Tab-separated table of C-alpha atoms and ligand atoms in Angstrom:
chain	number	residue	atom	x	y	z
A	522	MET	CA	-0.318	-0.214	-0.036
A	523	GLU	CA	2.493	2.482	0.986
A	524	PRO	CA	3.687	4.115	-2.191
A	525	SER	CA	7.178	5.338	-3.171
A	526	HIS	CA	7.882	9.153	-2.686
A	527	THR	CA	7.533	9.920	-6.419
A	528	ALA	CA	5.134	12.640	-6.696
A	529	HIS	CA	1.961	11.353	-8.971
A	530	PRO	CA	1.803	12.687	-11.505
A	531	ALA	CA	4.886	14.502	-11.672
A	532	PRO	CA	3.489	17.897	-10.463
A	533	GLY	CA	1.911	20.211	-13.145
A	534	THR	CA	1.417	17.354	-15.682
A	535	ALA	CA	-1.970	16.376	-14.838
A	536	ALA	CA	-3.645	19.907	-14.883
A	537	ALA	CA	-1.868	20.224	-18.399
A	538	GLY	CA	-3.529	19.278	-21.625
A	539	ARG	CA	-6.768	17.935	-19.555
A	540	GLU	CA	-10.498	18.634	-19.756
A	541	PRO	CA	-11.785	20.882	-16.944
A	542	LEU	CA	-13.954	18.957	-14.805
A	543	VAL	CA	-15.098	21.485	-12.087
A	544	VAL	CA	-15.224	25.284	-13.168
A	545	VAL	CA	-15.741	27.691	-10.642
A	546	LYS	CA	-15.977	31.160	-11.851
A	547	ASN	CA	-16.396	34.411	-9.760
A	548	VAL	CA	-18.130	32.824	-6.876
A	549	ASN	CA	-19.157	35.018	-3.844
A	550	LYS	CA	-20.918	34.028	-0.747
A	551	HIS	CA	-21.995	35.877	2.307
A	552	TYR	CA	-23.109	34.660	5.604
A	553	GLY	CA	-24.731	37.915	6.908
A	554	ASP	CA	-22.017	40.539	6.837
A	555	LEU	CA	-19.408	38.157	6.473
A	556	HIS	CA	-17.983	37.566	3.054
A	557	VAL	CA	-16.899	34.113	3.034
A	558	LEU	CA	-16.060	33.437	-0.529
A	559	LYS	CA	-14.359	36.400	-2.319
A	560	ASN	CA	-14.692	36.063	-5.836
A	561	ILE	CA	-13.298	32.739	-6.232
A	562	SER	CA	-12.396	31.363	-9.616
A	563	THR	CA	-10.506	28.183	-10.145
A	564	THR	CA	-10.500	25.293	-12.604
A	565	ILE	CA	-10.066	21.470	-11.712
A	566	ASN	CA	-9.140	19.077	-14.287
A	567	ARG	CA	-10.031	15.672	-14.824
A	568	GLY	CA	-7.889	13.206	-12.722
A	569	GLU	CA	-6.522	16.132	-10.923
A	570	VAL	CA	-5.693	16.267	-6.995
A	571	VAL	CA	-5.974	19.477	-5.283
A	572	VAL	CA	-5.348	20.245	-1.874
A	573	VAL	CA	-6.922	23.300	-0.319
A	574	ILE	CA	-5.198	24.747	2.809
A	575	GLY	CA	-5.359	27.683	4.971
A	576	PRO	CA	-6.148	29.164	8.403
A	577	SER	CA	-9.164	28.324	10.333
A	578	GLY	CA	-12.155	30.324	9.006
A	579	SER	CA	-10.769	31.032	5.573
A	580	GLY	CA	-13.673	29.622	3.824
A	581	LYS	CA	-12.415	26.222	2.854
A	582	SER	CA	-15.089	24.200	3.925
A	583	THR	CA	-17.682	26.705	2.578
A	584	PHE	CA	-15.851	26.226	-0.778
A	585	CYS	CA	-15.811	22.705	-0.618
A	586	ARG	CA	-19.554	22.482	0.194
A	587	ALA	CA	-20.433	25.164	-2.531
A	588	LEU	CA	-18.886	22.603	-5.065
A	589	ASN	CA	-21.974	20.068	-4.480
A	590	ARG	CA	-24.468	23.139	-3.283
A	591	LEU	CA	-24.455	21.861	0.218
A	592	GLU	CA	-24.082	25.675	0.501
A	593	THR	CA	-25.507	27.794	-1.826
A	594	ILE	CA	-23.619	30.569	-3.230
A	595	ASP	CA	-24.566	34.469	-3.902
A	596	ASP	CA	-23.385	34.820	-7.220
A	597	GLY	CA	-20.953	33.629	-9.749
A	598	THR	CA	-21.194	29.937	-11.517
A	599	ILE	CA	-19.974	26.610	-10.750
A	600	LEU	CA	-19.944	23.831	-13.465
A	601	ILE	CA	-19.207	20.159	-12.809
A	602	ASP	CA	-18.541	18.378	-16.103
A	603	GLY	CA	-19.852	21.154	-18.172
A	604	LYS	CA	-23.223	21.699	-16.328
A	605	GLU	CA	-24.234	24.223	-14.106
A	606	LEU	CA	-25.312	23.081	-10.563
A	607	PRO	CA	-28.983	23.239	-10.736
A	608	LYS	CA	-30.908	25.173	-7.644
A	609	GLU	CA	-32.921	22.369	-5.988
A	610	GLY	CA	-34.753	19.205	-6.730
A	611	ARG	CA	-33.891	16.079	-8.860
A	612	GLY	CA	-31.726	17.752	-11.144
A	613	LEU	CA	-29.357	18.852	-8.217
A	614	ALA	CA	-29.595	15.607	-6.545
A	615	LYS	CA	-28.645	13.773	-9.957
A	616	LEU	CA	-25.616	15.862	-10.073
A	617	ARG	CA	-24.668	15.165	-6.463
A	618	ALA	CA	-24.521	11.542	-7.096
A	619	ASP	CA	-21.638	12.315	-9.411
A	620	VAL	CA	-19.924	14.396	-6.829
A	621	GLY	CA	-18.791	12.429	-3.782
A	622	MET	CA	-18.325	14.037	-0.314
A	623	VAL	CA	-16.456	13.036	2.888
A	624	PHE	CA	-16.965	14.913	5.993
A	625	GLN	CA	-14.669	15.403	8.864
A	626	SER	CA	-16.982	13.628	11.220
A	627	PHE	CA	-17.839	10.758	8.725
A	628	ASN	CA	-21.554	10.891	8.976
A	629	LEU	CA	-21.933	7.521	8.321
A	630	PHE	CA	-25.904	6.304	8.333
A	631	ALA	CA	-26.066	5.427	12.052
A	632	HIS	CA	-28.954	3.306	11.525
A	633	LYS	CA	-27.689	1.275	8.796
A	634	THR	CA	-24.614	-1.488	8.805
A	635	ILE	CA	-21.347	-0.813	7.276
A	636	LEU	CA	-22.222	-2.724	4.229
A	637	GLU	CA	-25.688	-0.825	3.980
A	638	ASN	CA	-24.043	2.590	4.262
A	639	VAL	CA	-22.116	1.710	1.019
A	640	THR	CA	-25.274	-0.103	-0.807
A	641	LEU	CA	-27.856	2.381	0.059
A	642	GLY	CA	-26.775	5.085	-2.445
A	643	PRO	CA	-26.111	2.524	-5.375
A	644	ILE	CA	-29.593	1.052	-4.939
A	645	LYS	CA	-32.057	3.885	-4.245
A	646	VAL	CA	-30.054	6.570	-6.334
A	647	ARG	CA	-28.327	4.630	-9.113
A	648	LYS	CA	-31.177	1.792	-9.135
A	649	GLN	CA	-28.618	-0.857	-9.134
A	650	SER	CA	-29.745	-4.562	-8.096
A	651	PRO	CA	-29.137	-5.188	-4.300
A	652	ALA	CA	-26.860	-8.044	-5.570
A	653	ASP	CA	-24.915	-5.846	-7.977
A	654	ALA	CA	-24.364	-3.288	-5.333
A	655	LYS	CA	-23.596	-5.687	-2.817
A	656	LYS	CA	-20.878	-7.535	-4.702
A	657	ARG	CA	-19.433	-4.081	-5.573
A	658	ALA	CA	-19.462	-2.617	-2.143
A	659	MET	CA	-17.712	-5.723	-0.582
A	660	ASP	CA	-14.959	-4.979	-3.261
A	661	LEU	CA	-14.848	-1.218	-1.984
A	662	LEU	CA	-14.710	-2.597	1.461
A	663	GLN	CA	-12.132	-4.756	0.895
A	664	ARG	CA	-10.369	-2.005	-0.875
A	665	VAL	CA	-10.281	0.101	1.909
A	666	GLY	CA	-9.665	-2.578	4.256
A	667	VAL	CA	-12.748	-2.915	6.546
A	668	ALA	CA	-14.543	-5.718	4.499
A	669	ASN	CA	-14.830	-7.787	7.698
A	670	GLN	CA	-16.633	-5.380	9.468
A	671	ALA	CA	-19.330	-5.263	6.866
A	672	ASN	CA	-22.213	-6.246	9.162
A	673	LYS	CA	-21.276	-3.950	12.154
A	674	SER	CA	-22.931	-0.680	12.773
A	675	PRO	CA	-21.052	2.340	12.461
A	676	ALA	CA	-20.684	2.876	16.007
A	677	GLN	CA	-18.695	-0.200	16.547
A	678	LEU	CA	-15.806	0.919	14.289
A	679	SER	CA	-13.058	3.277	15.235
A	680	GLY	CA	-12.852	6.591	13.693
A	681	GLY	CA	-10.105	5.460	10.908
A	682	GLN	CA	-12.312	2.818	9.985
A	683	GLN	CA	-15.516	4.610	9.697
A	684	GLN	CA	-13.780	7.336	7.699
A	685	ARG	CA	-12.436	4.720	5.073
A	686	VAL	CA	-16.190	3.178	5.099
A	687	ALA	CA	-17.303	6.765	4.462
A	688	ILE	CA	-14.818	6.841	1.352
A	689	ALA	CA	-16.214	3.711	0.175
A	690	ARG	CA	-19.672	4.616	0.209
A	691	ALA	CA	-18.564	7.761	-2.067
A	692	LEU	CA	-16.749	5.609	-4.289
A	693	ALA	CA	-19.666	3.404	-4.721
A	694	MET	CA	-21.614	6.036	-6.971
A	695	ASP	CA	-18.665	6.312	-9.299
A	696	PRO	CA	-18.117	9.755	-8.783
A	697	LYS	CA	-16.763	11.957	-11.121
A	698	VAL	CA	-15.117	13.926	-8.251
A	699	ILE	CA	-14.657	13.483	-4.676
A	700	LEU	CA	-14.523	16.329	-2.183
A	701	LEU	CA	-12.917	15.726	1.234
A	702	ASP	CA	-13.298	17.987	3.977
A	703	GLU	CA	-10.505	17.463	6.655
A	704	PRO	CA	-10.879	13.906	6.427
A	705	THR	CA	-8.356	13.173	9.155
A	706	SER	CA	-8.924	16.326	11.375
A	707	ALA	CA	-11.391	14.056	13.801
A	708	LEU	CA	-8.969	10.991	13.942
A	709	ASP	CA	-6.518	10.046	16.809
A	710	PRO	CA	-3.323	10.382	15.327
A	711	GLU	CA	-2.572	6.594	15.295
A	712	MET	CA	-5.737	6.223	12.717
A	713	ILE	CA	-4.552	9.444	10.303
A	714	ASN	CA	-2.269	7.408	8.098
A	715	GLU	CA	-4.809	4.312	7.371
A	716	VAL	CA	-6.933	6.983	5.912
A	717	LEU	CA	-4.405	8.887	4.299
A	718	ASP	CA	-3.042	5.789	2.610
A	719	VAL	CA	-6.466	5.102	1.114
A	720	MET	CA	-6.515	8.870	-0.050
A	721	VAL	CA	-3.234	8.494	-1.880
A	722	GLN	CA	-4.104	5.117	-3.366
A	723	LEU	CA	-7.331	6.875	-4.790
A	724	ALA	CA	-5.245	9.755	-5.987
A	725	HIS	CA	-2.662	7.136	-7.693
A	726	ASP	CA	-5.861	5.537	-9.386
A	727	GLY	CA	-6.721	8.810	-11.148
A	728	MET	CA	-9.434	9.905	-8.921
A	729	THR	CA	-10.197	13.769	-9.296
A	730	MET	CA	-10.027	15.040	-5.720
A	731	VAL	CA	-10.677	18.340	-3.652
A	732	VAL	CA	-9.055	17.814	-0.373
A	733	VAL	CA	-9.026	20.210	2.688
A	734	THR	CA	-6.337	19.258	4.834
A	735	HIS	CA	-3.399	20.358	6.665
A	736	GLU	CA	-1.593	17.221	5.853
A	737	MET	CA	1.543	18.076	4.128
A	738	GLY	CA	2.725	14.643	3.427
A	739	PHE	CA	-0.346	13.661	1.519
A	740	ALA	CA	-0.080	17.063	-0.152
A	741	ARG	CA	3.674	16.457	-1.500
A	742	LYS	CA	2.652	12.750	-2.102
A	743	ALA	CA	-0.529	13.112	-3.915
A	744	ALA	CA	-1.339	16.535	-5.031
A	745	ASP	CA	-0.932	18.182	-8.055
A	746	ARG	CA	-1.993	21.619	-6.729
A	747	VAL	CA	-2.374	23.537	-3.741
A	748	LEU	CA	-4.555	26.036	-3.146
A	749	PHE	CA	-4.107	28.460	-0.256
A	750	MET	CA	-7.051	30.123	1.277
A	751	ALA	CA	-7.203	33.085	3.657
A	752	ASP	CA	-10.159	35.479	4.299
A	753	GLY	CA	-12.332	33.883	1.688
A	754	GLU	CA	-9.870	34.069	-1.221
A	755	ILE	CA	-7.388	32.097	-2.804
A	756	LEU	CA	-4.020	33.751	-2.247
A	757	GLU	CA	-1.877	30.977	-3.885
A	758	ASP	CA	-2.305	28.212	-6.488
A	759	SER	CA	0.670	26.500	-6.936
A	760	THR	CA	2.403	23.078	-6.957
A	761	PRO	CA	3.189	21.508	-3.432
A	762	ALA	CA	6.739	21.738	-3.525
A	763	GLU	CA	6.252	25.585	-4.788
A	764	PHE	CA	3.793	26.285	-2.032
A	765	PHE	CA	5.563	24.600	0.824
A	766	ASP	CA	9.202	25.299	-0.211
A	767	ASN	CA	8.935	28.768	-1.379
A	768	PRO	CA	5.471	30.291	-0.540
A	769	LYS	CA	4.907	33.833	-1.978
A	770	SER	CA	2.478	35.534	0.233
A	771	GLU	CA	3.349	36.719	3.598
A	772	ARG	CA	0.175	35.163	4.671
A	773	ALA	CA	1.163	31.844	3.535
A	774	LYS	CA	4.495	32.063	5.094
A	775	ASP	CA	2.991	32.985	8.322
A	776	PHE	CA	0.483	30.341	8.140
A	777	LEU	CA	3.402	27.530	7.156
A	778	SER	CA	5.451	28.671	10.041
A	779	LYS	CA	2.470	27.895	12.419
A	780	ILE	CA	1.808	24.362	11.373
A	781	LEU	CA	5.373	23.419	10.627
A	782	THR	CA	5.882	24.193	14.682
A	783	HIS	CA	3.149	21.843	15.518
B	855	MET	CA	-72.493	3.114	41.525
B	856	ASN	CA	-75.478	1.217	40.240
B	857	VAL	CA	-76.223	3.870	37.613
B	858	ILE	CA	-73.483	2.730	35.858
B	859	PHE	CA	-74.158	-0.981	35.824
B	860	ASP	CA	-77.641	-0.235	35.128
B	861	ASN	CA	-76.561	1.907	32.038
B	862	ILE	CA	-73.612	-0.101	31.109
B	863	ASP	CA	-74.445	-0.913	27.621
B	864	THR	CA	-75.406	2.932	26.926
B	865	PHE	CA	-71.607	3.499	28.706
B	866	LEU	CA	-70.060	0.750	26.372
B	867	ARG	CA	-71.672	2.212	23.385
B	868	GLY	CA	-70.192	6.055	24.173
B	869	PHE	CA	-67.098	4.340	24.865
B	870	GLY	CA	-67.020	2.936	21.450
B	871	GLY	CA	-67.964	6.059	20.328
B	872	THR	CA	-64.949	7.729	21.708
B	873	LEU	CA	-62.457	5.001	20.450
B	874	THR	CA	-64.069	5.407	16.858
B	875	LEU	CA	-63.519	9.100	17.034
B	876	LEU	CA	-60.060	8.501	18.546
B	877	GLY	CA	-59.101	5.655	15.880
B	878	LEU	CA	-60.304	7.491	12.855
B	879	THR	CA	-58.791	10.856	13.785
B	880	THR	CA	-55.254	9.260	14.352
B	881	LEU	CA	-55.527	7.397	11.204
B	882	PHE	CA	-56.081	10.645	9.215
B	883	ALA	CA	-54.257	13.099	11.386
B	884	LEU	CA	-50.901	11.080	11.627
B	885	PRO	CA	-49.889	11.053	7.718
B	886	PHE	CA	-51.341	14.845	7.559
B	887	GLY	CA	-48.971	15.501	10.426
B	888	LEU	CA	-46.223	14.006	8.802
B	889	LEU	CA	-47.033	15.747	5.813
B	890	LEU	CA	-47.180	19.136	7.412
B	891	ALA	CA	-43.733	18.373	8.978
B	892	ALA	CA	-42.219	17.230	5.797
B	893	MET	CA	-43.244	20.635	4.150
B	894	ARG	CA	-41.788	22.413	7.457
B	895	VAL	CA	-38.200	21.103	6.511
B	896	SER	CA	-38.516	20.938	2.759
B	897	PRO	CA	-36.106	22.817	0.515
B	898	VAL	CA	-39.129	24.770	-0.833
B	899	ALA	CA	-39.665	27.945	0.876
B	900	SER	CA	-43.559	28.042	-0.086
B	901	LEU	CA	-44.176	24.900	1.351
B	902	ARG	CA	-42.351	25.693	4.760
B	903	ALA	CA	-44.355	28.906	4.777
B	904	THR	CA	-47.501	27.153	4.377
B	905	SER	CA	-47.116	24.547	6.976
B	906	THR	CA	-45.545	27.065	9.427
B	907	VAL	CA	-48.683	29.183	9.145
B	908	TYR	CA	-50.935	26.357	9.249
B	909	VAL	CA	-49.598	24.659	12.175
B	910	GLU	CA	-49.286	27.852	14.016
B	911	VAL	CA	-52.641	29.151	13.542
B	912	LEU	CA	-54.270	25.716	14.312
B	913	ARG	CA	-52.364	24.873	17.561
B	914	ASN	CA	-53.367	28.623	18.765
B	915	THR	CA	-56.981	28.124	18.066
B	916	PRO	CA	-59.220	26.880	20.584
B	917	LEU	CA	-60.570	23.615	19.304
B	918	LEU	CA	-64.279	24.526	20.071
B	919	LEU	CA	-64.004	26.876	17.491
B	920	VAL	CA	-62.723	24.617	15.013
B	921	PHE	CA	-65.461	22.352	15.770
B	922	THR	CA	-68.187	25.038	15.631
B	923	PHE	CA	-66.597	25.940	12.217
B	924	PHE	CA	-67.063	22.519	10.755
B	925	SER	CA	-70.003	21.343	12.734
B	926	VAL	CA	-72.148	24.387	12.209
B	927	ILE	CA	-70.837	26.737	9.251
B	928	ILE	CA	-69.908	23.942	7.084
B	929	THR	CA	-73.173	22.102	7.590
B	930	TYR	CA	-74.958	25.434	7.160
B	931	ILE	CA	-73.254	25.870	4.016
B	932	SER	CA	-73.228	22.331	2.194
B	933	GLY	CA	-76.258	21.294	4.516
B	934	ALA	CA	-75.170	17.526	4.100
B	935	LEU	CA	-72.237	17.034	6.152
B	936	PRO	CA	-73.019	14.490	8.950
B	937	PHE	CA	-71.852	15.277	12.453
B	938	GLN	CA	-69.485	12.435	12.599
B	939	VAL	CA	-67.789	13.385	9.374
B	940	ALA	CA	-67.401	16.918	10.464
B	941	ALA	CA	-66.232	15.784	14.066
B	942	VAL	CA	-63.502	13.656	12.590
B	943	LEU	CA	-62.700	16.307	10.117
B	944	ALA	CA	-62.212	18.908	12.781
B	945	LEU	CA	-60.412	16.683	15.192
B	946	THR	CA	-57.950	15.845	12.519
B	947	ILE	CA	-57.522	19.409	11.315
B	948	TYR	CA	-56.747	20.565	14.894
B	949	THR	CA	-54.369	17.476	15.931
B	950	ALA	CA	-52.414	17.231	12.707
B	951	PRO	CA	-50.593	20.155	13.899
B	952	PHE	CA	-49.595	18.515	17.207
B	953	PHE	CA	-48.257	15.558	15.439
B	954	ALA	CA	-46.509	17.608	13.038
B	955	GLU	CA	-44.637	19.378	15.882
B	956	ALA	CA	-44.008	16.063	17.597
B	957	ILE	CA	-42.334	14.668	14.426
B	958	ARG	CA	-40.673	17.983	13.657
B	959	SER	CA	-38.931	17.803	16.553
B	960	GLY	CA	-37.586	14.100	16.232
B	961	ILE	CA	-36.457	15.055	12.903
B	962	ASN	CA	-34.506	17.850	14.363
B	963	GLY	CA	-32.927	15.499	16.802
B	964	VAL	CA	-31.109	13.873	14.233
B	965	PRO	CA	-27.355	15.076	13.601
B	966	VAL	CA	-27.792	17.514	10.452
B	967	GLY	CA	-24.540	15.424	9.029
B	968	GLN	CA	-26.908	12.553	8.254
B	969	ALA	CA	-29.070	14.255	5.713
B	970	GLU	CA	-25.912	15.935	4.227
B	971	ALA	CA	-24.464	12.733	3.860
B	972	ALA	CA	-27.801	11.313	2.260
B	973	ARG	CA	-27.798	14.383	-0.359
B	974	SER	CA	-24.392	14.131	-1.088
B	975	ILE	CA	-24.721	10.986	-2.522
B	976	GLY	CA	-27.531	12.127	-4.523
B	977	MET	CA	-30.576	11.289	-2.570
B	978	THR	CA	-34.019	13.395	-3.093
B	979	PHE	CA	-35.479	15.251	-0.451
B	980	GLY	CA	-37.960	12.598	-0.179
B	981	GLN	CA	-35.353	9.735	-0.079
B	982	THR	CA	-33.245	11.606	2.498
B	983	LEU	CA	-36.244	12.030	4.983
B	984	GLY	CA	-37.700	8.583	4.224
B	985	LEU	CA	-34.436	6.529	4.447
B	986	VAL	CA	-32.160	8.212	6.619
B	987	ILE	CA	-33.919	11.075	8.703
B	988	LEU	CA	-37.277	9.671	9.690
B	989	PRO	CA	-36.005	5.819	10.766
B	990	GLN	CA	-33.428	7.672	13.064
B	991	ALA	CA	-36.127	9.931	14.430
B	992	VAL	CA	-38.861	7.481	14.960
B	993	ARG	CA	-37.790	6.283	18.598
B	994	SER	CA	-37.626	9.605	20.076
B	995	VAL	CA	-40.824	10.606	18.122
B	996	VAL	CA	-42.908	7.782	19.429
B	997	PRO	CA	-43.563	9.243	23.260
B	998	PRO	CA	-44.431	12.563	21.978
B	999	LEU	CA	-46.830	11.251	19.414
B	1000	ILE	CA	-48.570	9.296	22.395
B	1001	ASN	CA	-48.923	12.148	24.396
B	1002	VAL	CA	-50.538	13.929	21.373
B	1003	ILE	CA	-52.989	10.812	21.269
B	1004	ILE	CA	-53.834	11.274	24.887
B	1005	ALA	CA	-54.757	14.706	24.292
B	1006	LEU	CA	-56.566	13.857	21.445
B	1007	THR	CA	-58.495	11.165	23.714
B	1008	LYS	CA	-59.639	14.010	25.964
B	1009	ASN	CA	-60.476	16.362	23.130
B	1010	THR	CA	-62.795	13.850	21.565
B	1011	SER	CA	-65.166	14.888	24.473
B	1012	VAL	CA	-65.764	18.034	22.795
B	1013	ALA	CA	-67.634	16.185	19.758
B	1014	GLY	CA	-69.940	15.481	22.702
B	1015	ALA	CA	-71.459	19.035	22.816
B	1016	PHE	CA	-72.172	18.794	19.100
B	1017	PHE	CA	-74.675	15.591	19.145
B	1018	ILE	CA	-72.277	12.850	18.698
B	1019	PHE	CA	-72.392	9.777	20.486
B	1020	GLU	CA	-69.505	9.554	22.714
B	1021	LEU	CA	-68.654	9.163	26.281
B	1022	PHE	CA	-69.068	12.902	27.296
B	1023	ASN	CA	-72.470	13.015	25.687
B	1024	VAL	CA	-73.377	9.446	27.131
B	1025	GLY	CA	-72.493	10.706	30.759
B	1026	ARG	CA	-74.678	13.970	30.161
B	1027	GLU	CA	-77.478	12.161	29.261
B	1028	VAL	CA	-77.319	9.564	31.795
B	1029	ALA	CA	-76.584	12.383	34.493
B	1030	ASN	CA	-79.778	14.226	33.168
B	1031	ALA	CA	-81.935	11.049	33.626
B	1032	ASN	CA	-80.454	10.175	37.331
B	1033	GLY	CA	-80.291	13.436	38.717
B	1034	ASN	CA	-79.386	12.058	42.087
B	1035	ALA	CA	-76.132	10.351	41.176
B	1036	VAL	CA	-74.571	12.879	38.931
B	1037	VAL	CA	-71.294	12.235	40.724
B	1038	ALA	CA	-71.377	8.588	40.067
B	1039	VAL	CA	-72.013	8.990	36.514
B	1040	PHE	CA	-68.992	11.195	35.926
B	1041	LEU	CA	-66.673	8.935	37.735
B	1042	GLY	CA	-67.786	6.358	35.462
B	1043	VAL	CA	-67.345	8.506	32.368
B	1044	ALA	CA	-63.712	9.523	33.723
B	1045	PHE	CA	-62.845	6.001	34.381
B	1046	PHE	CA	-63.455	4.988	30.690
B	1047	TYR	CA	-61.207	8.086	29.494
B	1048	LEU	CA	-58.347	6.850	31.965
B	1049	ILE	CA	-58.680	3.208	30.374
B	1050	ILE	CA	-57.635	4.610	27.388
B	1051	THR	CA	-55.248	7.391	28.490
B	1052	VAL	CA	-53.212	5.946	31.483
B	1053	PRO	CA	-51.913	2.833	29.503
B	1054	LEU	CA	-50.844	5.144	26.848
B	1055	GLY	CA	-49.281	7.294	29.225
B	1056	GLN	CA	-47.393	4.224	30.597
B	1057	LEU	CA	-46.404	3.084	27.095
B	1058	ALA	CA	-45.203	6.525	26.474
B	1059	ASP	CA	-42.933	6.617	29.614
B	1060	HIS	CA	-41.567	3.233	29.082
B	1061	ILE	CA	-40.393	3.899	25.374
B	1062	GLU	CA	-39.089	7.216	26.709
B	1063	ARG	CA	-37.097	5.507	29.180
B	1064	ARG	CA	-35.755	2.725	26.583
B	1065	VAL	CA	-34.544	5.401	24.135
B	1066	ALA	CA	-33.016	7.208	26.943
B	1067	VAL	CA	-31.252	4.217	27.914
B	1068	ARG	CA	-30.073	3.724	24.139
B	1069	ARG	CA	-28.723	6.990	23.964
C	1862	ADP	N1	-23.773	28.399	8.571
C	1862	ADP	C1	-23.016	29.555	9.081
C	1862	ADP	N2	-23.245	30.381	9.387
C	1862	ADP	C2	-22.660	31.718	9.662
C	1862	ADP	N3	-21.258	31.719	9.480
C	1862	ADP	C3	-20.780	30.701	9.068
C	1862	ADP	C4	-21.324	29.432	8.657
C	1862	ADP	N4	-20.584	28.482	8.529
C	1862	ADP	C5	-19.461	28.984	8.503
C	1862	ADP	N5	-19.464	30.304	8.839
C	1862	ADP	C6	-18.462	31.151	8.940
C	1862	ADP	O1	-17.970	31.591	7.687
C	1862	ADP	C7	-16.245	31.449	7.528
C	1862	ADP	C8	-15.646	30.594	6.997
C	1862	ADP	O2	-15.962	29.178	7.329
C	1862	ADP	P1	-15.617	27.705	6.789
C	1862	ADP	O3	-15.728	27.884	5.459
C	1862	ADP	O4	-16.143	26.709	7.560
C	1862	ADP	O5	-13.925	27.924	7.150
C	1862	ADP	P2	-12.824	26.736	7.082
C	1862	ADP	O6	-13.286	25.520	6.644
C	1862	ADP	O7	-11.623	27.245	6.616
C	1862	ADP	O8	-12.233	26.761	8.675
C	1862	ADP	C9	-16.091	31.235	9.356
C	1862	ADP	O9	-15.619	32.502	9.875
C	1862	ADP	C10	-17.474	30.905	9.875
C	1862	ADP	O10	-17.497	31.360	11.236
C	1863	MG	MG1	-13.604	23.663	7.699
């Protein structure tokens, strides 16, 4: 599982010459008087792994959640695979099925078994047969290393196991892109790596990913790009090596000095 | 006490009338309440507003007024609404908001991340509610629902004022015919109500304790 330390793919190459999958244009959002997203624009190409990093409260979660419209935006456009996010209803649900999401607090369905957590979407949303859905779910649970827990309830699993199940649940929908919002922040330190390993594997398999994380190891190992956010703006958009070794803005330098001392 | 045993058939028929009102009203008001609760948490603003206004207006209107409206005014207009139907209609319309509030508080008790996870795998609003939220809300919702049914049991007595054959009306009739035994008659009436409400209350307490333990 543990990959070599060669970056995947060579930084910059993934973005180059590929088709855009997520296009964000001039997006603004306010919470009351607070301007949380300030004219955000960026493009994420198919197969690209983008790490979003920045101080707490800078709008990373809001940005991430806006990408599948768990948060509404005031103005601007967000295109997923060429289609604008519908406002509400079935169109939005359909589009969300193509955008996986992994939450900091896992959010596994508490009343379902691990296996049911992974099959529910494929059966009810994708209309797969229960047998097909189960077969695929077991493959995915195998892949994230929790197949032997399939019949347990979420509360019986450790945080690291739950988060890997959450990743399997997202993958079961065959999403075009997966959003992960601080997927390891709620985990005990000894469980962080088991989740990061799965994420690195996913990145190497070519999944398009937007990952809000402060895990520099993951960013260096798996990311094509790092977006540095502060106060609702994207201040830097660069390769991991560029960003961590040679940050341009004072905000980024300051931020990095803080996370490095921890 | 003889007055009760002498009139036991009448009492039992009145008791039956009360149970019928209770059963029919619950049958209609529960789904209606669920609909109101679903509207209240739906993403469509106009549905939310409609539900909110309806629930707040009805919850804050005296039942007697609702009854008068249906039994008198509608009967007057259409001329053809039987009292039984009017009573069930009035009780349903009045009780549904209370069911709705009980269900809504249960829905609000389910962590918001559950709904977000459901929506993020592409579930529609109905699927999110039906497959993820309500199954988790149900255990905490049952005790308050039972409490609404207990209140409804007592509220069915208002129907007696509108010529409907139920317990309270029976009590009045029997009491009128037995002026010397009014207290006994109404103790008998109370007994029949308690037969329904006390076990329901026990059940609600029991479930509430079990839910509390599992938390
Ligand atoms: N639902 C909300 N209502 C009001 N303010 C919010 C809400 N969610 C987030 N915020 C505020 O928006 C800002 C950005 O939040 P967030 O996107 O969660 O930041 P990050 O994920 O970078 O820590 C913060 O100041 C936060 O307090
Ligand atoms: Mg956040």
